[in-house]
Coordinates of C-alpha atoms in Angstrom, one line a residue:
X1 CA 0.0 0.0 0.0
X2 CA 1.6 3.6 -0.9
X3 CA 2.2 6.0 1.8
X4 CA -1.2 8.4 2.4
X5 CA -3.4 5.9 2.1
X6 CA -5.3 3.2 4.2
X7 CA -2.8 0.3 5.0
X8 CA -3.1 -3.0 6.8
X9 CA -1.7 -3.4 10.0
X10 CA 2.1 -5.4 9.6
X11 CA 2.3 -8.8 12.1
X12 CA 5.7 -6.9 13.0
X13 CA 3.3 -3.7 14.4
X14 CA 0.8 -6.3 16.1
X15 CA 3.8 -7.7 18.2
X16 CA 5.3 -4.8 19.0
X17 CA 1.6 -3.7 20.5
X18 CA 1.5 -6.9 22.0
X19 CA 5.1 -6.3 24.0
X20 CA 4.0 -3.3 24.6
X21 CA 0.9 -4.2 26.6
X22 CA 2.7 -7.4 28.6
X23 CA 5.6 -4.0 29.5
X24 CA 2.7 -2.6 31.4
X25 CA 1.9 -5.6 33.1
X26 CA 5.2 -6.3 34.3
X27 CA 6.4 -3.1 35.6
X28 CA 4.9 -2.6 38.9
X29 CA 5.6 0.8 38.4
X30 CA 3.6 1.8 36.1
X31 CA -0.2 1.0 35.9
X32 CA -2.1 -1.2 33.4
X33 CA -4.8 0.9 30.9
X34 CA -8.2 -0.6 29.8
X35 CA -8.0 -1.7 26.1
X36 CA -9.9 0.6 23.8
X37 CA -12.6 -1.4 21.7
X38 CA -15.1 1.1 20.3
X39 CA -18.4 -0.1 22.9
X40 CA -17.6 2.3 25.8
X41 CA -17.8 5.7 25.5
X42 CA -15.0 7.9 23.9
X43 CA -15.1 9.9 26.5
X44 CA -14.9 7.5 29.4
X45 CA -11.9 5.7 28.1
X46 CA -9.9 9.0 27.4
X47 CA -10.0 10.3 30.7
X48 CA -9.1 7.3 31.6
X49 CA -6.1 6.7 29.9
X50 CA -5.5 10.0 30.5
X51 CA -5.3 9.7 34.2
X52 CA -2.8 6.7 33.6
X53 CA -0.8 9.0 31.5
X54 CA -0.3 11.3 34.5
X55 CA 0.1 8.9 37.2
X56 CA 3.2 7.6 34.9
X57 CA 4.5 11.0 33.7
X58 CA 4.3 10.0 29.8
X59 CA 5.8 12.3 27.4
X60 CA 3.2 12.6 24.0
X61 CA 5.2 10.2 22.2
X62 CA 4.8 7.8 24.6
X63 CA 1.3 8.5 25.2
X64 CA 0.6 7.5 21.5
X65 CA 2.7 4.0 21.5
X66 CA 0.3 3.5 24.4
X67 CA -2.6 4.6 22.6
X68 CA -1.8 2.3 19.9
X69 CA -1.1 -0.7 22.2
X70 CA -3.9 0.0 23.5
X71 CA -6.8 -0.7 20.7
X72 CA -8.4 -3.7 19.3
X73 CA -11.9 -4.6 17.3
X74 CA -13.3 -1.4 15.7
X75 CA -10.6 1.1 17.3
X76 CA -7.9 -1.1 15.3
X77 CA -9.6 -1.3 12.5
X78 CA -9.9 3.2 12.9
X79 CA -5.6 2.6 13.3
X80 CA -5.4 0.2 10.4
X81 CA -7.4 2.9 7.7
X82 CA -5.0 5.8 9.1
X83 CA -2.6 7.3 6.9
X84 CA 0.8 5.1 6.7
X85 CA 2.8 7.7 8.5
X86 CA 4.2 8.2 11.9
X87 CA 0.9 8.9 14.0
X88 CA 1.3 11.6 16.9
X89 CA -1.0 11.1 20.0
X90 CA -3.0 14.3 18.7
X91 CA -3.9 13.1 15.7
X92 CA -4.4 9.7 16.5
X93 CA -6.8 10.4 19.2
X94 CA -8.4 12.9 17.4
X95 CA -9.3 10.4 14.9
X96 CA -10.9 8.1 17.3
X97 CA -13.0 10.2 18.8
X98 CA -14.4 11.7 15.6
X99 CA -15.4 7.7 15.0
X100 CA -16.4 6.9 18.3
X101 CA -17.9 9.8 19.8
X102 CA -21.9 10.3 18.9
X103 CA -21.9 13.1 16.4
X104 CA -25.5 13.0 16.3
X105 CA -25.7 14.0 20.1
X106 CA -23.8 17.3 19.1
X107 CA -27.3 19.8 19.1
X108 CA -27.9 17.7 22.9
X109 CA -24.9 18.3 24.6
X110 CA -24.7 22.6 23.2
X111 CA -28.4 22.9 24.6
X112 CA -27.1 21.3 27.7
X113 CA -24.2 23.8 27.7
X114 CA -26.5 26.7 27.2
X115 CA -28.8 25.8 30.1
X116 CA -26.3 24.5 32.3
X117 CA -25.7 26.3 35.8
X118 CA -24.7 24.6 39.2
X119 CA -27.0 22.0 41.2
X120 CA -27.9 22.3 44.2
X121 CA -25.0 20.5 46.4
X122 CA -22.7 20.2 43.3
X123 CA -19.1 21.1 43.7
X124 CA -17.4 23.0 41.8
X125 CA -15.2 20.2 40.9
X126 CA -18.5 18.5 39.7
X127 CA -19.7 21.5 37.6
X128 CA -16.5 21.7 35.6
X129 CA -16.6 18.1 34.5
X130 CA -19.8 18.4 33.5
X131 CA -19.5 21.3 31.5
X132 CA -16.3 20.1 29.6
X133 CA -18.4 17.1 28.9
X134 CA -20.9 18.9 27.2
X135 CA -18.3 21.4 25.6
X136 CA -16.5 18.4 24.5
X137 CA -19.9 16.9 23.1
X138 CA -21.2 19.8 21.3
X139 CA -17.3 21.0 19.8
X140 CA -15.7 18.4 18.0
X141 CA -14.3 21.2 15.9
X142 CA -12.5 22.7 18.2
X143 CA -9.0 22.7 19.2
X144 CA -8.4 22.1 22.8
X145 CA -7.3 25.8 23.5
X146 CA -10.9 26.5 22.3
X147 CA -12.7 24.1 24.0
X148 CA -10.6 25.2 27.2
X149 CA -11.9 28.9 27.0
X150 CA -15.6 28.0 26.2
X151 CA -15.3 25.7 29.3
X152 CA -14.0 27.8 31.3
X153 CA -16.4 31.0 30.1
X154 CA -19.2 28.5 31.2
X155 CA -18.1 27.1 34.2
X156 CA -17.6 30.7 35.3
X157 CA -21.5 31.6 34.2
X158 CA -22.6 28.7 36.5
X159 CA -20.8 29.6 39.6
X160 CA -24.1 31.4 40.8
X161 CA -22.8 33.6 43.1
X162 CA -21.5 36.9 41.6
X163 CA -18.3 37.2 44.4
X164 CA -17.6 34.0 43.8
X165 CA -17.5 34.6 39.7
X166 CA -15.8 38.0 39.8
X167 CA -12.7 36.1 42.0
X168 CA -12.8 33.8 39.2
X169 CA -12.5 36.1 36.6
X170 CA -9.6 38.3 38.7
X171 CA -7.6 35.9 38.9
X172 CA -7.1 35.3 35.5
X173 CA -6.4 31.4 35.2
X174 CA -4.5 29.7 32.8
X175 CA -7.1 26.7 32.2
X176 CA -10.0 25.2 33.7
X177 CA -8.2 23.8 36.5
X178 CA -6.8 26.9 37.8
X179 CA -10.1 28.3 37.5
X180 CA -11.6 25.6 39.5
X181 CA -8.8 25.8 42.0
X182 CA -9.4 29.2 42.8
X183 CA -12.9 29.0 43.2
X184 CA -13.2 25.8 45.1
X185 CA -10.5 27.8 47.8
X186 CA -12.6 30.6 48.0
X187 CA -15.8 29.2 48.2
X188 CA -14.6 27.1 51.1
X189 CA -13.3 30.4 52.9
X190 CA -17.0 31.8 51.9
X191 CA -18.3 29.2 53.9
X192 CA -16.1 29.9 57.1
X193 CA -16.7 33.4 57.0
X194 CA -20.2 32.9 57.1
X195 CA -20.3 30.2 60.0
X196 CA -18.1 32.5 61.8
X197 CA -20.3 35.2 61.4
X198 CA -23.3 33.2 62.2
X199 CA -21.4 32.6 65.4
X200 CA -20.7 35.8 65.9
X201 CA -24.6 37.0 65.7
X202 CA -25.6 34.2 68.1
X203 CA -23.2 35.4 70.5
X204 CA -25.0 39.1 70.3
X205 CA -28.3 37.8 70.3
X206 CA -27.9 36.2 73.7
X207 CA -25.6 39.1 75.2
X208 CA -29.1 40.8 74.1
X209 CA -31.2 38.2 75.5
X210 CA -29.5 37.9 78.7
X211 CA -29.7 42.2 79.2
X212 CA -33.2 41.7 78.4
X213 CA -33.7 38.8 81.1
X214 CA -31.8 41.0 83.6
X215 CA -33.9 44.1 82.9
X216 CA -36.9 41.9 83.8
X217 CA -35.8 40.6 86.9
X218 CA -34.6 44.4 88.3
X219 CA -37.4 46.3 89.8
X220 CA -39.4 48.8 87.9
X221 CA -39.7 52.7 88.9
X222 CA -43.2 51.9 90.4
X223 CA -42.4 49.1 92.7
X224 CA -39.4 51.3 94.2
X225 CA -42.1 53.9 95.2
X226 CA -43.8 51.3 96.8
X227 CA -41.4 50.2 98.8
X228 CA -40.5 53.3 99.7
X229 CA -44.0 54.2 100.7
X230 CA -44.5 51.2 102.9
X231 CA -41.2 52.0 104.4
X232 CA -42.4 55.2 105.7
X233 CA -45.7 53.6 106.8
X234 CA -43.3 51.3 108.7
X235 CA -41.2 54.1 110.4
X236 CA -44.7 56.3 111.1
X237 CA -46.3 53.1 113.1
X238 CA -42.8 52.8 114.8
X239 CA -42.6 56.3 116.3
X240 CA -46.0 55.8 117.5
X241 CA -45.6 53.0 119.1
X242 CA -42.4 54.4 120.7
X243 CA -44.4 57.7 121.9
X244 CA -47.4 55.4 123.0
X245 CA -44.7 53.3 125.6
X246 CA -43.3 56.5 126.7
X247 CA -46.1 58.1 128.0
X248 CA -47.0 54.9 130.1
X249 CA -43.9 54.7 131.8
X250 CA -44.7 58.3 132.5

């Protein structure tokens, strides 16, 4: 077959795939992938193998011999039609998921985009993978700089609270990750500032509470008067009484 065009797989290529895959099983230092058959989802399986590929630091070229070693069924058959070149992991990943990701779903996953904004108990951590889901579904198009700013434009839209999405945007991040990082950090300091002010306000409400309790426990203006009245009463009687022994001693 002539360079450029779809080409059959050499047994040579197959072995070498084959080595590759029994390498990862041998080395306990670095972890076994999932094989890539075309029935789950695209996007499952990448992030996936790309959580593998961080674990094990792997350089792109690397990444793509993985890839490769990786495949079998319909995703070999995706390899076998590709161009008889030297495959990077780009574009041999891109290729996949153009096959194996549901084009169809496309209009779904943008009006999911659109409408998205954070549940009700979602982390932030939560949002963003859900939104680079859908911008992943409804962009196939896109580069990944692209999809990375469109992720990160919606994740910030979702964030609900308007403090929370100007920090966001102040701090200027570098990717989605950075943006979620900042926002997960000051959302949890949020969060303390409001229980401690809650604290704070209980604590006032029953130095209030126990000022009012006092007040009602101290006599009022009126019952002083009284007192004061009987008290002379008292003292009246008692120099009567002390006159009235006088005179019949007398």
């Amino acid at each position: 077959m002539e360079s450029g065009g779809a080409r059959r797989i050499p047994e040579r290529e197959l072995s070498q795939s084959t080595h590759t895959l029994e390498i990862l099983s041998m080395d306990p230092q670095i972890c076994r992938i999932c094989s890539l058959d075309g029935v789950q989802p695209w996007d499952s399986y990448i992030s996936h193998f790309e959580s593998f590929s961080d674990i094990n630091s792997w350089s792109q070229c690397e990444k793509a011999q993985y890839l490769k070693a990786s495949l079998k069924g319909d995703a070999l058959e995706i390899f076998a039609e590709l161009p008889n070149t030297r495959l990077d992991f780009e574009t041999l990943s891109t290729a996949l998921e153009t096959r194996f990701w549901h084009a169809h779903e496309g209009p779904l996953f943008l009006a999911q985009l659109t409408m998205r904004t954070r549940e009700k108990g979602e982390s932030v951590q939560q949002s963003a993978q859900a939104i680079r889901k859908f911008v992943k579904g409804a962009n196939l198009s896109l580069n990944s700089a692209a999809r990375e700013d469109i992720a990160f434009e919606h994740f910030r839209n979702a964030l609900g609270n308007i403090k929370l999405q100007r920090t966001v945007f102040m701090s200027k991040p570098r990717s989605l990750a950075e943006a979620v990082a900042v926002a997960a950090k000051t959302e949890s300091f949020q969060r303390a500032q409001q229980t401690h002010d809650l604290k704070q306000r209980g604590n006032v409400r029953q130095i209030v509470e126990d000022a009012a309790e006092n007040k009602s426990k101290s006599p009022s203006m009126a019952n002083i008067l009284q007192m004061l009245q009987e008290m002379k009463i008292t003292l009246v009687e008692l120099k009567d009484w002390q006159q009235s022994v006088k005179r019949g001693q007398s």
